[in-house]
Short mmCIF file of C-alpha atoms in Angstrom, two decimals:
data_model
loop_
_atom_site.label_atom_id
_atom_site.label_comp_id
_atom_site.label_asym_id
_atom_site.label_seq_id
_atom_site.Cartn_x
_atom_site.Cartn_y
_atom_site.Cartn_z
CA UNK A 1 0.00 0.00 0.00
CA UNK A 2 1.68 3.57 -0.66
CA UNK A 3 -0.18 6.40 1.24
CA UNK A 4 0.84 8.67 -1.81
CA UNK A 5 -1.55 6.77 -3.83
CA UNK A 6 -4.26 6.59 -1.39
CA UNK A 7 -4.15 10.01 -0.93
CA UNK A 8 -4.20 10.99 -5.04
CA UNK A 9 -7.31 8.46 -4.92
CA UNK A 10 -9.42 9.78 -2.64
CA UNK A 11 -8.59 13.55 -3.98
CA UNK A 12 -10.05 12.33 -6.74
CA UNK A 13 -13.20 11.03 -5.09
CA UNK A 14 -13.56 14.01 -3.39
CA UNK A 15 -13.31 16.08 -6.23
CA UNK A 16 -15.58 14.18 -8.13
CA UNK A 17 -18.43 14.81 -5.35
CA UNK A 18 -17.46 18.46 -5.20
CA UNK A 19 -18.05 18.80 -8.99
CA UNK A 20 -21.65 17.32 -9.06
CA UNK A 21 -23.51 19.83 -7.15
CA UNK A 22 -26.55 18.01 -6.60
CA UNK A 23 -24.61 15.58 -4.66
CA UNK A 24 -23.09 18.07 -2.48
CA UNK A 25 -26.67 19.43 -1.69
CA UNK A 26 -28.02 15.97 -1.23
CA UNK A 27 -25.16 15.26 1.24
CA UNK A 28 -25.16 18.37 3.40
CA UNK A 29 -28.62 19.64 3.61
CA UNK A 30 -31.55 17.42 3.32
CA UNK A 31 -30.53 15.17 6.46
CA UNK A 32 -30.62 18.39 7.84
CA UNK A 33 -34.22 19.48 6.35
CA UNK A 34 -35.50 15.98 7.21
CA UNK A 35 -34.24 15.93 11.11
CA UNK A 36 -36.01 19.63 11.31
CA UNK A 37 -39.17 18.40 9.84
CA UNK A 38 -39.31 15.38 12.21
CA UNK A 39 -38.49 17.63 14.86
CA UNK A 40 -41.47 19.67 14.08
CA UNK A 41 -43.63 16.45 13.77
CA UNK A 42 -42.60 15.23 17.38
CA UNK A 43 -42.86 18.89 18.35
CA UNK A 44 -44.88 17.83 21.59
CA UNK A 45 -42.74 14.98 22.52
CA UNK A 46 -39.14 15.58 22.89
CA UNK A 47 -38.16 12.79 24.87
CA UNK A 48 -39.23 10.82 21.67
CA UNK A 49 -37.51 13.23 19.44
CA UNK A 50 -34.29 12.82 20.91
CA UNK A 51 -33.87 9.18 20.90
CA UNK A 52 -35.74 9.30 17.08
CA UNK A 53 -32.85 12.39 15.68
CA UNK A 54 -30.04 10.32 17.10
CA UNK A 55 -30.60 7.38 15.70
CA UNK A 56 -31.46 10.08 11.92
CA UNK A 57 -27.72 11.34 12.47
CA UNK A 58 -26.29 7.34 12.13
CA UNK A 59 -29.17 6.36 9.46
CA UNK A 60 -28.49 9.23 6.83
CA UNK A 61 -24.69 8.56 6.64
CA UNK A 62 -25.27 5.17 6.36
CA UNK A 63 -27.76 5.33 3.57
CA UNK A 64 -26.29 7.79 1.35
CA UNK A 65 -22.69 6.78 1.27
CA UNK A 66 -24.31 3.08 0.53
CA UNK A 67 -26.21 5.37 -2.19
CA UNK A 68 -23.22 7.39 -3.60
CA UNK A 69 -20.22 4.71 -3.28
CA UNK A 70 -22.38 2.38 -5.38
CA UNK A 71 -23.21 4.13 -8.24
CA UNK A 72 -20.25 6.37 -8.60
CA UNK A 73 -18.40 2.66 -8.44
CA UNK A 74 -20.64 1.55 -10.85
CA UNK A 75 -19.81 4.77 -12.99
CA UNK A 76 -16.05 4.13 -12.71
CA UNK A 77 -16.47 0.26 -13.60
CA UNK A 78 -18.87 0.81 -16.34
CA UNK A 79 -16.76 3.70 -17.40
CA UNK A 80 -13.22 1.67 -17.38
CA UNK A 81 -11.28 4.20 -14.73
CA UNK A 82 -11.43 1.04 -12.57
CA UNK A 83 -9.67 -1.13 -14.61
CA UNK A 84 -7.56 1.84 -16.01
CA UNK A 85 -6.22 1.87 -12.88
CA UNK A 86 -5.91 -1.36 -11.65
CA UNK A 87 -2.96 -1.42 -14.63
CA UNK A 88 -1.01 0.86 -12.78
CA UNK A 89 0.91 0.68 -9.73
CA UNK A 90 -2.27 1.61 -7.59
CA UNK A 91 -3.28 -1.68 -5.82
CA UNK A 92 -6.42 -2.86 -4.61
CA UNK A 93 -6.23 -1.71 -1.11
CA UNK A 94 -4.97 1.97 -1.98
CA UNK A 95 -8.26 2.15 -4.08
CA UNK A 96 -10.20 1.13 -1.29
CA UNK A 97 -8.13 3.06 1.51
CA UNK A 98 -8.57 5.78 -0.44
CA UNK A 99 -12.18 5.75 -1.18
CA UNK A 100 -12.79 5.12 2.43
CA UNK A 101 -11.15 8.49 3.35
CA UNK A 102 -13.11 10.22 0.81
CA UNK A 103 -16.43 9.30 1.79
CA UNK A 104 -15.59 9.80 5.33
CA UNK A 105 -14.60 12.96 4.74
CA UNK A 106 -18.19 13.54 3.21
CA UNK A 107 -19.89 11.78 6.24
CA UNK A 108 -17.89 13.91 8.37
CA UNK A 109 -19.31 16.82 7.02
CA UNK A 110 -22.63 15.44 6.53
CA UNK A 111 -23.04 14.73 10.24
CA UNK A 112 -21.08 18.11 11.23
CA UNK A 113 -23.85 20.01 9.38
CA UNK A 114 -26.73 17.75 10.67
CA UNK A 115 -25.69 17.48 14.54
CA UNK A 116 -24.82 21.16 14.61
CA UNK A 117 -29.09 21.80 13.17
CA UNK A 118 -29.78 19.50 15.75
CA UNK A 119 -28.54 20.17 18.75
CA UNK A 120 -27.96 23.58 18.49
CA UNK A 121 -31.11 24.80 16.98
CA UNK A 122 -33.93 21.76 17.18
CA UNK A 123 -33.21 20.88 20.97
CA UNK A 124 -31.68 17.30 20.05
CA UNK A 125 -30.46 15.92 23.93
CA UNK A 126 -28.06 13.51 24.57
CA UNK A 127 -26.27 12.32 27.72
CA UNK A 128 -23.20 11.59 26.82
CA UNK A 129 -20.84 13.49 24.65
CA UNK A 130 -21.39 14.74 21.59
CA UNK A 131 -17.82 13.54 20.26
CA UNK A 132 -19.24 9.89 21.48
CA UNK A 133 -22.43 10.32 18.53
CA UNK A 134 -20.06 12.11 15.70
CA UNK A 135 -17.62 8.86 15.83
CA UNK A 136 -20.39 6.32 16.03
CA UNK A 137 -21.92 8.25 13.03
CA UNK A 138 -18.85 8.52 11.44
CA UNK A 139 -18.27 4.29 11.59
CA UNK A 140 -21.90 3.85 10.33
CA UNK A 141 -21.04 5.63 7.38
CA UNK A 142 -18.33 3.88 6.35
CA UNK A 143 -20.32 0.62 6.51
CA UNK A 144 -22.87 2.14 4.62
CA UNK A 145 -19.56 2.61 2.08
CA UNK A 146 -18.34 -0.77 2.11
CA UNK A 147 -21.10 -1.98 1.62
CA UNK A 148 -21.65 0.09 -1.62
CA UNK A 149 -18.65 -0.98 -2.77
CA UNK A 150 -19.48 -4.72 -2.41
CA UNK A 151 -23.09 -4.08 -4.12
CA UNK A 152 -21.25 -2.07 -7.06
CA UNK A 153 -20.07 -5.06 -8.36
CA UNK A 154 -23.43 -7.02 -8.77
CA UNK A 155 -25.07 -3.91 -10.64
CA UNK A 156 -24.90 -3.12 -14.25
CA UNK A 157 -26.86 0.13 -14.04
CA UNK A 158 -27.28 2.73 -11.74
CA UNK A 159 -30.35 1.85 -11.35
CA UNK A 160 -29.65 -1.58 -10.39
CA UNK A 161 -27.92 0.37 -8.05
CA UNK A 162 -30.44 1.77 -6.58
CA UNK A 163 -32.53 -1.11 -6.46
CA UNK A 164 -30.34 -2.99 -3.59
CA UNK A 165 -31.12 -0.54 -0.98
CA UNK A 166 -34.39 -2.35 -0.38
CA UNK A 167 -32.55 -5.40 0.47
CA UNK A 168 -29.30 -4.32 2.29
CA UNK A 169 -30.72 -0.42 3.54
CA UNK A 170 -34.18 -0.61 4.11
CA UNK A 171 -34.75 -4.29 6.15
CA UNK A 172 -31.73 -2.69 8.81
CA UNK A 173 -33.71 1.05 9.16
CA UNK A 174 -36.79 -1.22 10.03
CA UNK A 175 -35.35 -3.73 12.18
CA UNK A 176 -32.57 -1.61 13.93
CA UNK A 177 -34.77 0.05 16.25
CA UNK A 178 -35.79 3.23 14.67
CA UNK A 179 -39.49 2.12 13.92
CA UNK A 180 -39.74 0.42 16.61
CA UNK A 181 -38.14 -0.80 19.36
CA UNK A 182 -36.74 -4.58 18.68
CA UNK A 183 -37.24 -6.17 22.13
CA UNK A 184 -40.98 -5.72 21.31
CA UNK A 185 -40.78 -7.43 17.99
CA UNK A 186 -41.49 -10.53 17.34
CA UNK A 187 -39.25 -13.33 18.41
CA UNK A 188 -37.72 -14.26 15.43
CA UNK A 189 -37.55 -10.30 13.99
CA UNK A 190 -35.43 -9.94 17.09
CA UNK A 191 -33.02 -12.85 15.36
CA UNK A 192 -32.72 -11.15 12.69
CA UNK A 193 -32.13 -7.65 13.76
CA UNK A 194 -29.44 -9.23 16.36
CA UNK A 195 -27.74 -10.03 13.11
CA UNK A 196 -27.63 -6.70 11.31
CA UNK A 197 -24.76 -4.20 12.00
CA UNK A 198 -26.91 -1.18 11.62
CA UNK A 199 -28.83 -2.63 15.22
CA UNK A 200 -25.76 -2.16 17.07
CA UNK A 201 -25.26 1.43 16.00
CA UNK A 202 -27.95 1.83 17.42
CA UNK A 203 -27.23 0.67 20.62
CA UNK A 204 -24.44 2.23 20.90
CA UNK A 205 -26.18 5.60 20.09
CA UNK A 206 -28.81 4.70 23.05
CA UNK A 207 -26.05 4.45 25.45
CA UNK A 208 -24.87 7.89 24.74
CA UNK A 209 -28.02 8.89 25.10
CA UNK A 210 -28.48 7.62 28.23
CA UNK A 211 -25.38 7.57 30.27
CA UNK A 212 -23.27 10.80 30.53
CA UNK A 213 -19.85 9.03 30.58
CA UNK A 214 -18.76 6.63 27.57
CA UNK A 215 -19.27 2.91 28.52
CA UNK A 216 -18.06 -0.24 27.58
CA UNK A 217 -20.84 -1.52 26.15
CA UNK A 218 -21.03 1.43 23.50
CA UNK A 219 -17.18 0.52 22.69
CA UNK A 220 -18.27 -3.35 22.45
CA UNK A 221 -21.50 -2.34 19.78
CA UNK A 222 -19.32 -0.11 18.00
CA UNK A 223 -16.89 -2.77 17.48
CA UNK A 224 -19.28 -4.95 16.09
CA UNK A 225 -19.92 -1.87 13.51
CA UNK A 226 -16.38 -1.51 12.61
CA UNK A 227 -16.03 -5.14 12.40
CA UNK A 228 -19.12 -5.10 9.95
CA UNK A 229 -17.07 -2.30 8.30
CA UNK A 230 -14.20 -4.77 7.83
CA UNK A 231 -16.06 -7.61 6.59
CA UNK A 232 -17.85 -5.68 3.77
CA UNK A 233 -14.44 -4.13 2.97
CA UNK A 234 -12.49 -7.08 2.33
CA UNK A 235 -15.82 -8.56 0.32
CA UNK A 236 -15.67 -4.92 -1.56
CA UNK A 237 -11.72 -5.20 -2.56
CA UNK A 238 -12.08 -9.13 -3.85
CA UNK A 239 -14.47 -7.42 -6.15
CA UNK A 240 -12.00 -4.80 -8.02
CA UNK A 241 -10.41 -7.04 -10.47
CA UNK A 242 -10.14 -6.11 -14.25
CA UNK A 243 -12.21 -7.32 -16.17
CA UNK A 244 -10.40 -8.10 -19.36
CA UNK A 245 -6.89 -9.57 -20.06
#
């Protein structure tokens, strides 16, 4: 791995996002528009807003860099800059090193914008410190990368693309707690949902919600995330391979 080459790729990424406009937009502000308008829906019940916006801050990253890592992977596949590249020096894990820093560059600046609307200006209250929420955000979103990238490589349009979220996004937003709790589910929903990364971000979330010091069971969920992360990065890289001779 050179870091010279991990740091030229994700440049690149990040210039590509800074370039399309929309995406920008899509990144920064409307997780931001959304938490404020389900702020003003659960304007009478703040207790229920707070542990509801929380969980928004970790969902949003998670579902838009799944969104924007698969299709602009699918872009640079379909397009040939993948295997351009993968005839020069740059190796596999400097690609995905380096798209991982991009991305969570964006999610860091995704969840900057949204916490900052949210606890400064909507009333969002949490226990525990705020640094605590920005990292476990931060984590989610990089699953919700890797597991973009691994997806990218089953897709042949961007709309195929798009059509995965309803089997790797949407099942973990129902079943990771934000809908409704999961110890009130039915027994085997709970099985499931036990098995799903996005439940344990989740957790972790709760106990910085509830406890104003960080505890070791937010450090033991949030290593289940980053293991998650791992998993679906390793399946991601054994999918960048040319695809001619």
């Amino acid at each position: 791995m050179s870091l010279r080459i991990t740091f030229i790729t994700a440049g690149r990424v990040l210039r590509q996002l800074l370039n399309d406009h929309r995406t920008v937009g899509l990144v920064l502000a409307v997780p931001a528009l959304i938490i404020a308008l389900i702020s003003a829906i659960m304007d009478d019940a703040p207790q229920v807003f707070d542990k509801t916006g929380l969980i928004l801050l970790a969902a949003f990253p998670f579902m838009l860099m799944f969104m924007i890592t698969s299709i602009t992977l699918l872009r640079e596949r379909t397009g040939g800059t993948l295997e351009r590249l993968m005839t020069t020096p740059t190796g596999k894990l400097d690609l995905v090193v380096g798209y991982a820093i991009a991305f969570g560059v964006a999610a860091a600046a995704q969840t900057a914008v949204a916490a900052a609307v949210a606890f400064l200006f909507l009333g969002l209250d949490a226990a525990g410190p705020t640094w605590a929420v920005f990292l476990i955000c931060i984590v989610t979103a990089l699953f919700g990368m890797a597991l973009g990238l691994f997806v990218s490589a089953f897709a042949t349009t961007e709309f195929q693309a798009v059509q995965f979220m309803p089997v790797f996004v949407v099942p973990q937003l129902f079943l990771c707690g934000l809908i409704w709790p999961a110890d009130q589910m039915a027994g085997w929903l709970q099985g499931v949902s036990d098995a799903l990364p996005l439940t344990y971000a989740v957790k972790a979330l709760t106990e910085v919600q509830l406890n104003p010091e960080v505890t070791g069971a937010m450090w033991g969920d949030l290593a289940v995330v980053l293991g998650a992360v791992l998993v679906a990065t390793v399946l991601g890289a054994a999918t960048l391979r040319r695809r001619t001779n």
